[in-house]
Coordinates of C-alpha atoms and ligand atoms in Angstrom, one line a residue:
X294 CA 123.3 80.3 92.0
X295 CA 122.6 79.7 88.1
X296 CA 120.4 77.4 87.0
X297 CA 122.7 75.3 85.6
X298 CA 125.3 75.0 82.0
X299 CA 125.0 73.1 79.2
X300 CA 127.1 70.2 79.0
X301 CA 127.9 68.4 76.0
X302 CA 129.5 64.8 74.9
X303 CA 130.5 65.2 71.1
X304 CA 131.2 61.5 70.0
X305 CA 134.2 62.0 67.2
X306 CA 137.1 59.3 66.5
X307 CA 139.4 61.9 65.6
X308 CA 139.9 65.2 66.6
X309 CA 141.0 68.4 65.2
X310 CA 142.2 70.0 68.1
X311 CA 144.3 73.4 68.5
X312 CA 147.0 71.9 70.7
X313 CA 147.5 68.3 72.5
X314 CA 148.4 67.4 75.8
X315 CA 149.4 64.4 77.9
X316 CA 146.9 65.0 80.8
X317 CA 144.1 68.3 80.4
X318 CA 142.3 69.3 83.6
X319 CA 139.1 70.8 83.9
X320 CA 139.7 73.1 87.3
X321 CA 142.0 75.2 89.1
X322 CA 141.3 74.8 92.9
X323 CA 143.7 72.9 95.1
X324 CA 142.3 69.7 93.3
X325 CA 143.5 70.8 90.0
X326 CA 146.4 72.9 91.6
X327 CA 147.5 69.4 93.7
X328 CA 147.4 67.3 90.9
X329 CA 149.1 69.9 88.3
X330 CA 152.3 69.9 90.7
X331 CA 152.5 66.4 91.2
X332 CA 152.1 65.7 87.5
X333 CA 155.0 68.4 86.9
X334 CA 157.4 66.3 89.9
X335 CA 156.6 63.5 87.7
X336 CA 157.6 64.9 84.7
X337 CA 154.5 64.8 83.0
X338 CA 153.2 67.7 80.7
X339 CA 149.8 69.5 81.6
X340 CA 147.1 71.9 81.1
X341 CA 144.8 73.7 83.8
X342 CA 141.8 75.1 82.4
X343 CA 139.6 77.3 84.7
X344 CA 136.7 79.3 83.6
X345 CA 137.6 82.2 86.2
X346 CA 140.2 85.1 85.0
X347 CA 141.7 84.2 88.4
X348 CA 141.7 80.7 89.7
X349 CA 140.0 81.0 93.6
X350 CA 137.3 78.2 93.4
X351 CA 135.2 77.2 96.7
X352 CA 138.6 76.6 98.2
X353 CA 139.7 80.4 97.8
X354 CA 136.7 80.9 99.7
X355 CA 137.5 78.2 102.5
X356 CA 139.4 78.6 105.4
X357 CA 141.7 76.3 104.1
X358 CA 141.7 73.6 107.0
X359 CA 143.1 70.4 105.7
X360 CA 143.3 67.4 107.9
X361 CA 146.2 64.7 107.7
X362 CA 148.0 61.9 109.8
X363 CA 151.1 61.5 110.3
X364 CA 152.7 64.4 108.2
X365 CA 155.7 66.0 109.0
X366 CA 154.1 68.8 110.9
X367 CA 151.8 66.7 113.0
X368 CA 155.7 65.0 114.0
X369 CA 157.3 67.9 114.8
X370 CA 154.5 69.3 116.8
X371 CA 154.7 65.9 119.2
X372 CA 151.6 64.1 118.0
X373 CA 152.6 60.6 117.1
X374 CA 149.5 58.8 117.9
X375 CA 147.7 59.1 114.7
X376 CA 147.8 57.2 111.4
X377 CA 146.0 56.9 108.4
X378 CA 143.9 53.7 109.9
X379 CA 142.9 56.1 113.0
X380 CA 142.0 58.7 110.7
X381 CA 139.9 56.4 108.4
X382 CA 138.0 55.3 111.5
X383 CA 137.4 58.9 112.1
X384 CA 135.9 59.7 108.9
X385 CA 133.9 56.7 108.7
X386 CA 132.3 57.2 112.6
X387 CA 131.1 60.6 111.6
X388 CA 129.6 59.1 108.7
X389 CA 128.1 56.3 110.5
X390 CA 130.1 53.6 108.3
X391 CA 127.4 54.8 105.4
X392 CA 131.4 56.2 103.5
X393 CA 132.8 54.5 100.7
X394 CA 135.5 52.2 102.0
X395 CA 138.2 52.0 99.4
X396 CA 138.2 56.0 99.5
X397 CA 138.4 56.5 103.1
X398 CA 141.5 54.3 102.9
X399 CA 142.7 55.7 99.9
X400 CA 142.4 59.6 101.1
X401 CA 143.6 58.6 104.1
X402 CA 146.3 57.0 103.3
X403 CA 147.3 59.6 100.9
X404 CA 146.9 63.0 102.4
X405 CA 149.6 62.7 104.9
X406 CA 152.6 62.1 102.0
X407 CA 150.2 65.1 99.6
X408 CA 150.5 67.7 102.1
X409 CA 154.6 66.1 102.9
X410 CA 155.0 66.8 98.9
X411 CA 153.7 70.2 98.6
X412 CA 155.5 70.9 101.5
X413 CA 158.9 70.1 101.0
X414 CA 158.7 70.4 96.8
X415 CA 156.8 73.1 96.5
X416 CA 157.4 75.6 99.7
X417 CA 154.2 75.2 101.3
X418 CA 154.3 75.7 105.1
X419 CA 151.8 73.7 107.1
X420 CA 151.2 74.5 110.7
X421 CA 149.5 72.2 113.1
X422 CA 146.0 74.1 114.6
X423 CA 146.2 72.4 117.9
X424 CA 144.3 74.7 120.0
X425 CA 141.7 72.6 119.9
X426 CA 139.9 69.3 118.4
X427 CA 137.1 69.6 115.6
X428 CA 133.9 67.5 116.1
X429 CA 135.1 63.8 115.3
X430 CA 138.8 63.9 114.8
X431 CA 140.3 61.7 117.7
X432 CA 144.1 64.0 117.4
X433 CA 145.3 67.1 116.1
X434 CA 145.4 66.7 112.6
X435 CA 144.0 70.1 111.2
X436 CA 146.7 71.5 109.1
X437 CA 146.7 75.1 107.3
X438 CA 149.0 78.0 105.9
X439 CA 149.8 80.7 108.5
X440 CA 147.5 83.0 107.5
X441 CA 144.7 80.0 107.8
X442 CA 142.9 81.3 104.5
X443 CA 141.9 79.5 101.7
X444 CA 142.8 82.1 100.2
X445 CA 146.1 82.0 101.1
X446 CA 146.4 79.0 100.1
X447 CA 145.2 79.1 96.3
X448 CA 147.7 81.8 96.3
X449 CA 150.3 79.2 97.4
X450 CA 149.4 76.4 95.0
X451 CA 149.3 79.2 92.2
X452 CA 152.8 80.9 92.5
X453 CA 154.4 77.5 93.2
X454 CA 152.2 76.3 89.7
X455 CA 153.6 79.5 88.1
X456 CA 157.5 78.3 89.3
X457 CA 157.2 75.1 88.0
X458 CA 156.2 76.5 84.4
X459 CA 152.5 74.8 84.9
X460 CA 150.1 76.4 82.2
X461 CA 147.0 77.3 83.7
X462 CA 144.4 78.7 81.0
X463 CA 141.9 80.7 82.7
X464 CA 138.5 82.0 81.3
X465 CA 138.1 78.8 79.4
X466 CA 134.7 77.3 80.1
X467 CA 135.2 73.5 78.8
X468 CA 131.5 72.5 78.0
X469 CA 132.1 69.8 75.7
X470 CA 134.0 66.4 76.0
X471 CA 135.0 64.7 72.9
X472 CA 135.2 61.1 73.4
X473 CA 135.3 58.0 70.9
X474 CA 133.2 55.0 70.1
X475 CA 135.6 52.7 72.9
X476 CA 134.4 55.9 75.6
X477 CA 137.5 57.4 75.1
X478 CA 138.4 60.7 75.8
X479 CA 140.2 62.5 73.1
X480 CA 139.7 65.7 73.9
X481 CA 137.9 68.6 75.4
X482 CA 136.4 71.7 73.8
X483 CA 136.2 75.1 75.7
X484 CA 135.1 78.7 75.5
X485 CA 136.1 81.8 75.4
X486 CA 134.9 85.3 76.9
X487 CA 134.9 87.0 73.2
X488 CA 132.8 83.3 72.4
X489 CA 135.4 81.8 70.8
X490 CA 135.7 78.5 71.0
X491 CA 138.8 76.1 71.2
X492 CA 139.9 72.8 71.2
X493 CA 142.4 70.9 72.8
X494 CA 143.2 67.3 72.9
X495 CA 144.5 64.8 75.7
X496 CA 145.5 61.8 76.6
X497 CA 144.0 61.8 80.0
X498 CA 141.0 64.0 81.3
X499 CA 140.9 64.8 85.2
X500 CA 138.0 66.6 86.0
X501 CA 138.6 68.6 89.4
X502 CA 135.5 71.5 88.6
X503 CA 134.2 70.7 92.1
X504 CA 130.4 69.3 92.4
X505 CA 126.5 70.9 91.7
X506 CA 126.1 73.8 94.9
X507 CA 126.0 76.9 92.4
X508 CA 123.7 74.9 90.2
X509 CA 119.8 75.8 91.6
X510 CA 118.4 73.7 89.8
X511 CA 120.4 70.0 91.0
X512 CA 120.1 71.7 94.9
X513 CA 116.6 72.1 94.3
X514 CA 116.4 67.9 93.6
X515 CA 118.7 66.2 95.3
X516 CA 119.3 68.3 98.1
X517 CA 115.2 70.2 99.1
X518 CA 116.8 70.5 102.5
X519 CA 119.0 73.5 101.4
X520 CA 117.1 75.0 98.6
X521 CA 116.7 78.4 100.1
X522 CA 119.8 78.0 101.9
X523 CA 122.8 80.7 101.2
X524 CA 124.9 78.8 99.3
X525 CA 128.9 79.8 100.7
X526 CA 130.6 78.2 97.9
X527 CA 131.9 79.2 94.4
X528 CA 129.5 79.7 91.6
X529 CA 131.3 77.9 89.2
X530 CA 130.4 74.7 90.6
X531 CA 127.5 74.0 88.3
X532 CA 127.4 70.4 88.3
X533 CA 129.7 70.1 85.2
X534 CA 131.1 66.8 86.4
X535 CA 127.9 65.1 87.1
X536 CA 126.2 66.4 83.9
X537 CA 129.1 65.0 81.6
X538 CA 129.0 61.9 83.2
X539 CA 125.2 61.3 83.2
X540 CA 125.3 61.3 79.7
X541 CA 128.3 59.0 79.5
X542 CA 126.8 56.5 81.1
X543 CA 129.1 56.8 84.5
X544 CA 127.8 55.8 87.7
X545 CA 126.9 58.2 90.6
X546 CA 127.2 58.0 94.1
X547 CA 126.2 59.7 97.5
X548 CA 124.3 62.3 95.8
X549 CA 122.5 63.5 99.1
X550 CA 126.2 64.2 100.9
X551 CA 126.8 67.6 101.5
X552 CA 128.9 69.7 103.9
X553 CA 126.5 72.6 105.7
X554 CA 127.4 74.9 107.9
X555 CA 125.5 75.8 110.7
X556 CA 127.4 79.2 111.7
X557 CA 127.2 81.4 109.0
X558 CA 127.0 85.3 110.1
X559 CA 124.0 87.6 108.8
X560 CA 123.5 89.4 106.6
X561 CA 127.4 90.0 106.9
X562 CA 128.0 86.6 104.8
X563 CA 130.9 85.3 106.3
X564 CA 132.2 82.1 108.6
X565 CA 132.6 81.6 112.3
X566 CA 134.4 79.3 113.4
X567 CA 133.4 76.4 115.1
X568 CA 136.1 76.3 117.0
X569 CA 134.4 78.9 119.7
X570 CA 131.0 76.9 119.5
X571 CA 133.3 73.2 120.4
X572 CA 135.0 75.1 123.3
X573 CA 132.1 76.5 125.2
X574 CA 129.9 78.5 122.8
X575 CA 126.3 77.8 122.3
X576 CA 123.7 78.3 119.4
X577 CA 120.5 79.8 121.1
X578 CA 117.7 80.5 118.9
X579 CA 114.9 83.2 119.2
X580 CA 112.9 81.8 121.7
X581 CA 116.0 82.1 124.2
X582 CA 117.0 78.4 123.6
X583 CA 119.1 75.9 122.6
X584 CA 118.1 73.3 120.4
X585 CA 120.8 70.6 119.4
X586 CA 123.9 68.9 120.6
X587 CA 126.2 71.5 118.9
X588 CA 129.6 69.5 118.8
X589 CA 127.9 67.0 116.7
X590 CA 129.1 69.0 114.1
X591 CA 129.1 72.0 112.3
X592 CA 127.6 70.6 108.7
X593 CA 124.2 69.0 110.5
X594 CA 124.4 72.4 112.4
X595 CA 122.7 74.4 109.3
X596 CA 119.8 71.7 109.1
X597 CA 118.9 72.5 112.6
X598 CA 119.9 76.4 112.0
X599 CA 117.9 76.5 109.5
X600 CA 114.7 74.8 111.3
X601 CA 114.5 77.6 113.7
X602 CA 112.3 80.6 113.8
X603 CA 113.2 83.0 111.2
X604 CA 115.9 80.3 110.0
X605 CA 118.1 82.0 112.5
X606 CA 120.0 81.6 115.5
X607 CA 122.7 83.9 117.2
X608 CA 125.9 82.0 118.6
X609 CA 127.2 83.1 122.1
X610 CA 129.8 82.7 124.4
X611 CA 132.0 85.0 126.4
X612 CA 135.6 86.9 126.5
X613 CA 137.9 84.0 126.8
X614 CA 136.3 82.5 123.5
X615 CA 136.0 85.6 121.6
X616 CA 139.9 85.7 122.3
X617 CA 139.9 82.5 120.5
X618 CA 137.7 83.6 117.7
X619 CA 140.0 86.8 117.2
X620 CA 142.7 84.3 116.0
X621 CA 140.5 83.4 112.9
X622 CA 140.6 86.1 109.9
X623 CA 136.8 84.9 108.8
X624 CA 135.5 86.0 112.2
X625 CA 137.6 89.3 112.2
X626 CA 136.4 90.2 109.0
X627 CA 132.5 89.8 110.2
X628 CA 133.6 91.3 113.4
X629 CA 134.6 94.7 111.4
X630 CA 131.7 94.4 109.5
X631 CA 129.6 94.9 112.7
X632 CA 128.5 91.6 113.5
X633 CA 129.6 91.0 117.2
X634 CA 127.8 92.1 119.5
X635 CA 128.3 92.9 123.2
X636 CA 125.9 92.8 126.1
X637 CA 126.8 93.4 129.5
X638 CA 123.9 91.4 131.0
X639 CA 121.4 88.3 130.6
X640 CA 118.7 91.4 129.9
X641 CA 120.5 93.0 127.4
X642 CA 121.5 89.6 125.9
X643 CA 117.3 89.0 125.8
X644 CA 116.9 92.2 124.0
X645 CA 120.0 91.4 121.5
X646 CA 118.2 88.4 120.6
X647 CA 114.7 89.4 120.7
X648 CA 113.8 86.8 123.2
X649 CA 112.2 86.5 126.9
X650 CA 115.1 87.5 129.6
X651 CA 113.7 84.7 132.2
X652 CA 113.9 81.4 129.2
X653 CA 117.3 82.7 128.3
X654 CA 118.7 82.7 132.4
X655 CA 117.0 79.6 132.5
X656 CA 119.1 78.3 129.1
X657 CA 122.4 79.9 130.4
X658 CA 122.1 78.7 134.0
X659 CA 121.8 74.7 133.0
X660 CA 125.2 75.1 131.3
X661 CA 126.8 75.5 134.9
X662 CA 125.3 72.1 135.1
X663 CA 127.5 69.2 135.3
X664 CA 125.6 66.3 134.2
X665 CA 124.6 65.5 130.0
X666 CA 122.2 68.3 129.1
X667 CA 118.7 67.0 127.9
X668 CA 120.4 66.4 124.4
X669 CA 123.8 64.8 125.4
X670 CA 126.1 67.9 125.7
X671 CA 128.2 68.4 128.6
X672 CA 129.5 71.7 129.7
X673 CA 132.8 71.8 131.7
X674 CA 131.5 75.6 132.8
X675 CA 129.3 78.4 132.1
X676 CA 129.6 81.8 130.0
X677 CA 130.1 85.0 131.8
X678 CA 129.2 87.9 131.6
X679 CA 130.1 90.2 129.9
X680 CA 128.2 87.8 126.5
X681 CA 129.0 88.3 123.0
X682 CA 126.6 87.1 120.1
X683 CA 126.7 86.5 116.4
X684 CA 123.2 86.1 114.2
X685 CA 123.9 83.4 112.2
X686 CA 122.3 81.1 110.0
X687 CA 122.6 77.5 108.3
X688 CA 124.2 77.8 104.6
X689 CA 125.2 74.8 102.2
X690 CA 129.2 74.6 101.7
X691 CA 129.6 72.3 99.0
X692 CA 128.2 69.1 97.8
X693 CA 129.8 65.9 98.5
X694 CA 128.3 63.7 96.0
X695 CA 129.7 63.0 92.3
X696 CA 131.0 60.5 90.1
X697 CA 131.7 57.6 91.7
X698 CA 135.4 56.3 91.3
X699 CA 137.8 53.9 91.7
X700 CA 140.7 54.1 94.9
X701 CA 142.6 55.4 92.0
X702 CA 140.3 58.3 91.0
X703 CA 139.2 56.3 87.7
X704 CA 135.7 57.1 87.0
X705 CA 133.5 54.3 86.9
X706 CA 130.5 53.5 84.5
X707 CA 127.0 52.2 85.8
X708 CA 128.0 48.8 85.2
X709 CA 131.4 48.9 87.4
X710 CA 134.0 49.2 84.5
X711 CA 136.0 52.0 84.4
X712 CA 136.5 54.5 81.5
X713 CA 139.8 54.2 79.6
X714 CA 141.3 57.5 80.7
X715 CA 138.7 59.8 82.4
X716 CA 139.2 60.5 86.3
X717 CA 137.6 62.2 88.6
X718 CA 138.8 64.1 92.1
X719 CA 138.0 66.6 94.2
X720 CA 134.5 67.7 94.9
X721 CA 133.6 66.5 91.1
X722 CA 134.1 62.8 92.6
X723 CA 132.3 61.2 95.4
X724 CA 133.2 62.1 98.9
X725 CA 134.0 60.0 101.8
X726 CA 130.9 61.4 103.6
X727 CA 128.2 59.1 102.6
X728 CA 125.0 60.5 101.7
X729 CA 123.6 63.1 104.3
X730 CA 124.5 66.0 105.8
X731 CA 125.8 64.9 109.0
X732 CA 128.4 62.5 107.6
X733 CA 130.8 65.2 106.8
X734 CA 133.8 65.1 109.1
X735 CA 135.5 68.3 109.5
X736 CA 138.1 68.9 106.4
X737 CA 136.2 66.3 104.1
X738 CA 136.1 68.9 101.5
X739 CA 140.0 69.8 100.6
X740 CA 141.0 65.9 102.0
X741 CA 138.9 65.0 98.7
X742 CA 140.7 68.0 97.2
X743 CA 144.1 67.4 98.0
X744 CA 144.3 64.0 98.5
X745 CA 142.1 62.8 95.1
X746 CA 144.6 65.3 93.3
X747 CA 147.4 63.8 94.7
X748 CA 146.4 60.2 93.7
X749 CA 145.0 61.2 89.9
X750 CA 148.1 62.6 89.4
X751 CA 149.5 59.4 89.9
X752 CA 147.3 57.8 88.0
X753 CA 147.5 60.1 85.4
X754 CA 151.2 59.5 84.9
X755 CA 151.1 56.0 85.5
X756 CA 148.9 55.5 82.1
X757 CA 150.6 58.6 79.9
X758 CA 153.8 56.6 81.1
X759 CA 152.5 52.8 79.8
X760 CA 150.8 54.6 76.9
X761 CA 147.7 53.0 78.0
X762 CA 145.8 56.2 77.7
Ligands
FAD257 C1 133.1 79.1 103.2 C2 133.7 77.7 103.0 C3 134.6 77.2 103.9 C4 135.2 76.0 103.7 N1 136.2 75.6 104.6 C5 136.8 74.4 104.4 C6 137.9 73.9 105.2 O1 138.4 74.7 106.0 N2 138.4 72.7 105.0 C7 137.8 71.8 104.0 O2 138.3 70.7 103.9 N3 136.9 72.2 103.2 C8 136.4 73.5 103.3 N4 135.4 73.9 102.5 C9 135.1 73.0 101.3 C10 136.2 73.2 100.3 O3 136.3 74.6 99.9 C11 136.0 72.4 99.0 O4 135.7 71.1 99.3 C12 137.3 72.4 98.1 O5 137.7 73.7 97.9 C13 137.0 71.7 96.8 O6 138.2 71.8 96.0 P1 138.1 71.6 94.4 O7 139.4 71.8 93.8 O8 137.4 70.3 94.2 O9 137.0 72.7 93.9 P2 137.2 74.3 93.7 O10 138.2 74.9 94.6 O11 135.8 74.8 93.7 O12 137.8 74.3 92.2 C14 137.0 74.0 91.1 C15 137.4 74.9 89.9 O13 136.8 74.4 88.7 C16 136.4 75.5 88.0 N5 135.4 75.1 87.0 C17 134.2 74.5 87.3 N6 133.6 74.1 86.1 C18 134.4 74.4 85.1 C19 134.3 74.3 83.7 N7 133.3 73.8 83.1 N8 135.4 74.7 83.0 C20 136.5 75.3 83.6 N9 136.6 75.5 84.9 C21 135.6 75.0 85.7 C22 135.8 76.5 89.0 O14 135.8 77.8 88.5 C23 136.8 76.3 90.2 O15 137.9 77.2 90.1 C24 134.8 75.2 102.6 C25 133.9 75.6 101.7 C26 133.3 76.9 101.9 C27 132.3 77.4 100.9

């Protein structure tokens, strides 16, 4: 993590700039990426800008999960009982109603028809995971490329940016916003590697550079909970968003949301997936024992990780789930980098973990149980041997809070008017998962991502196209 940029507002009514575009976009992750080829189906000229030499972002680093109702895929695959309305209630039960309303509707609403677009305009080929349900979506609704990478799926939104002629201008750090006395933006200012610095003006300004978990500093105060935590995500996210807009005068909200992870291996540095924890996997700590409902969630997950001895805990579970964890490249990857572990018996399990063999029977034994355990989970059956474990520990994801926005990604000032032509999406916006940890519903992250870059771009058009902006 860095300690944080320096962000700048330059007020000027004019601007000298080296080129001018209809809409500029600070960021090149799927938000960016979304909203770039929905601008260029619409016709509309833009610019990317992205301080990497090669756009990745938190959501190269993802596994690139992205939940939606009633898309194509989720049709074809025989699940008709979802909409947008039973996705919404979703979102909103996880996050105990504490979400903002217009942007679970909106996202909702919108995600299905985004990931529809990119599919049939730009190539991209969903599948349906419907193996199994994360914690608090009602349906199968999980969508992802093949290779279920978020990886893969920059790679995607990239080459189908690069077919339809989208200029993406990588290692440009924008650190400055030029913006007139009516708050206007006119422009942005950017630098380059050799220190050069460049100008370019716009009509509209989305910023999509994702929110403040690579900036120390912001963790540090609005999130104490996860200051020592591993942070998982990109460094680029440094807060830009939230700094620019502080000094603009726009209003923040949910600054306390966040999306933690409560299975992330060690020291290896990589992801397991939940999915083996929500279909009979457990989280059992160093004294030999469980300590929270785990299909809560994964995101609350890390708080309680994290609260354990040594801030570690191992996940186990037996052969039919590591079947199901072999199907997820994260998991192989930590698994080659020697981070599974077998033990034939409950002893050798004990000495794995470092914990007393006659607690841990104890622990194992009460999941054969059939009634609530002690803190409301229910086991449909035990593990067997032989068990396999993972040392893991809790890690912060990404940051959920930002400037607050209209349904229509237009950022909003303090007072509840909105700026002329400055939006916001992504994970440089406000999320739909209130303001705490455990509000984050499964695929909050890119549904921000896909679906706020799907509606700025709309947005964006809409006022290039009225010459509002
Ligand atoms: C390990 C991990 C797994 C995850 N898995 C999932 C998942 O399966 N499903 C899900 O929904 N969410 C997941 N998430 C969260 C998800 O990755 C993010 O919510 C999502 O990628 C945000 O997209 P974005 O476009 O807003 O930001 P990003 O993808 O981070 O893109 C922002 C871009 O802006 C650039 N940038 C920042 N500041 C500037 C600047 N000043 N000038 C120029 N460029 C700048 C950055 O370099 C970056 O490329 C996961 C996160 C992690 C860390």
């Amino acid at each position: 993590m860095t300690d944080g940029p320096s962000r700048r507002i330059r007020r000027a009514q004019v601007i000298d700039a080296d080129a001018q575009v209809p809409v500029a976009i600070v960021g090149g992750g799927a938000c960016g990426l979304t909203a770039a080829l929905m601008l260029a189906d619409a016709g509309i000229e833009c610019v990317v800008l992205e301080r990497d030499a090669v756009p990745s972002g938190s959501t190269a680093l993802s596994s690139g999960f992205i939940p939606a109702p009633g898309t194509r895929v989720q049709r074809e695959h025989g699940v008709t009982d979802d909409s947008a309305e039973r996705f919404a209630a979703d979102i909103q039960s996880k996050a105990h109603g504490r979400a903002s309303q217009v942007l679970v509707d909106a996202y909702s609403k919108a995600v299905g028809p985004a990931l529809d677009a990119l599919q049939e305009r730009h190539g991209l080929d969903w599948i349906l995971l419907d193996g199994f349900l994360y914690p608090g979506h009602s349906v199968h609704r999980m969508h992802a490329l093949p290779q279920k990478t978020g990886a893969a799926l920059m790679a995607r939104l990239q080459s189908a940016g690069e077919t339809a002629g989208i200029p993406v201008l990588t290692q440009a750090v924008v650190d400055t916003l030029v913006v007139n006395s009516d708050d206007r933006v006119i422009g942005i200012e950017y630098r380059r590697p050799d220190g050069h610095r460049e100008t370019l003006g716009c009509d509209v300004l989305l910023l999509a550079c994702n929110g403040f978990g690579g900036n120390a500093s912001m963790v540090r105060e609005l999130l104490p909970e996860m200051a020592e935590a591993t942070f998982g995500g990109h460094v680029g996210n440094d807060g830009s968003a939230i700094l620019w807009g502080e000094t603009l005068g726009a209003r923040l909200r949910d600054l306390g949301g966040y999306q933690g992870h409560g299975s992330w291996v060690t020291p290896q540095g990589a992801l397991m997936s939940w999915a083996v924890i929500m279909e009979g996997g457990v989280q059992i700590n160093r004294d030999g024992r469980r300590f929270h409902d785990e299909t809560q969630g994964y995101s609350e997950a890390a708080v309680h990780v994290l609260a354990q001895p040594g801030g570690i805990a191992w996940n186990v579970f037996d052969a039919p789930l590591l079947e199901l964890a072999r199907g997820f490249p994260d998991f192989c990857d930590a698994e080659a980098a020697g981070a599974l572990r077998r033990c034939e018996t409950v002893a050798d399990l004990a000495a794995c973990i470092g914990c007393d063999e006659t607690v841990l029977a104890g622990t194992l034994l009460a999941l054969r149980e059939k009634a609530p355990q002690p803190d409301g989970r229910v086991f449909s059956r035990g593990l067997d041997a032989p068990y396999y474990a993972v040392k893991v520990t809790g890690a912060l994801f990404h940051t959920q809070g930002g400037l607050d926005t209209t349904d229509d990604m237009r950022v909003l000032r303090a007072n509840g008017s909105t700026f002329a032509n400055l939006l916001a999406a992504g994970g440089a916006a406000g999320g739909v998962s209130g303001d705490a940890v455990w509000g984050y519903l499964s695929g909050n992250g890119l549904l921000s991502a896909v679906a706020g870059g799907y509606i700025a771009a709309r947005t964006a058009a809409a006022l290039v196209s009225s010459g509002e902006s």
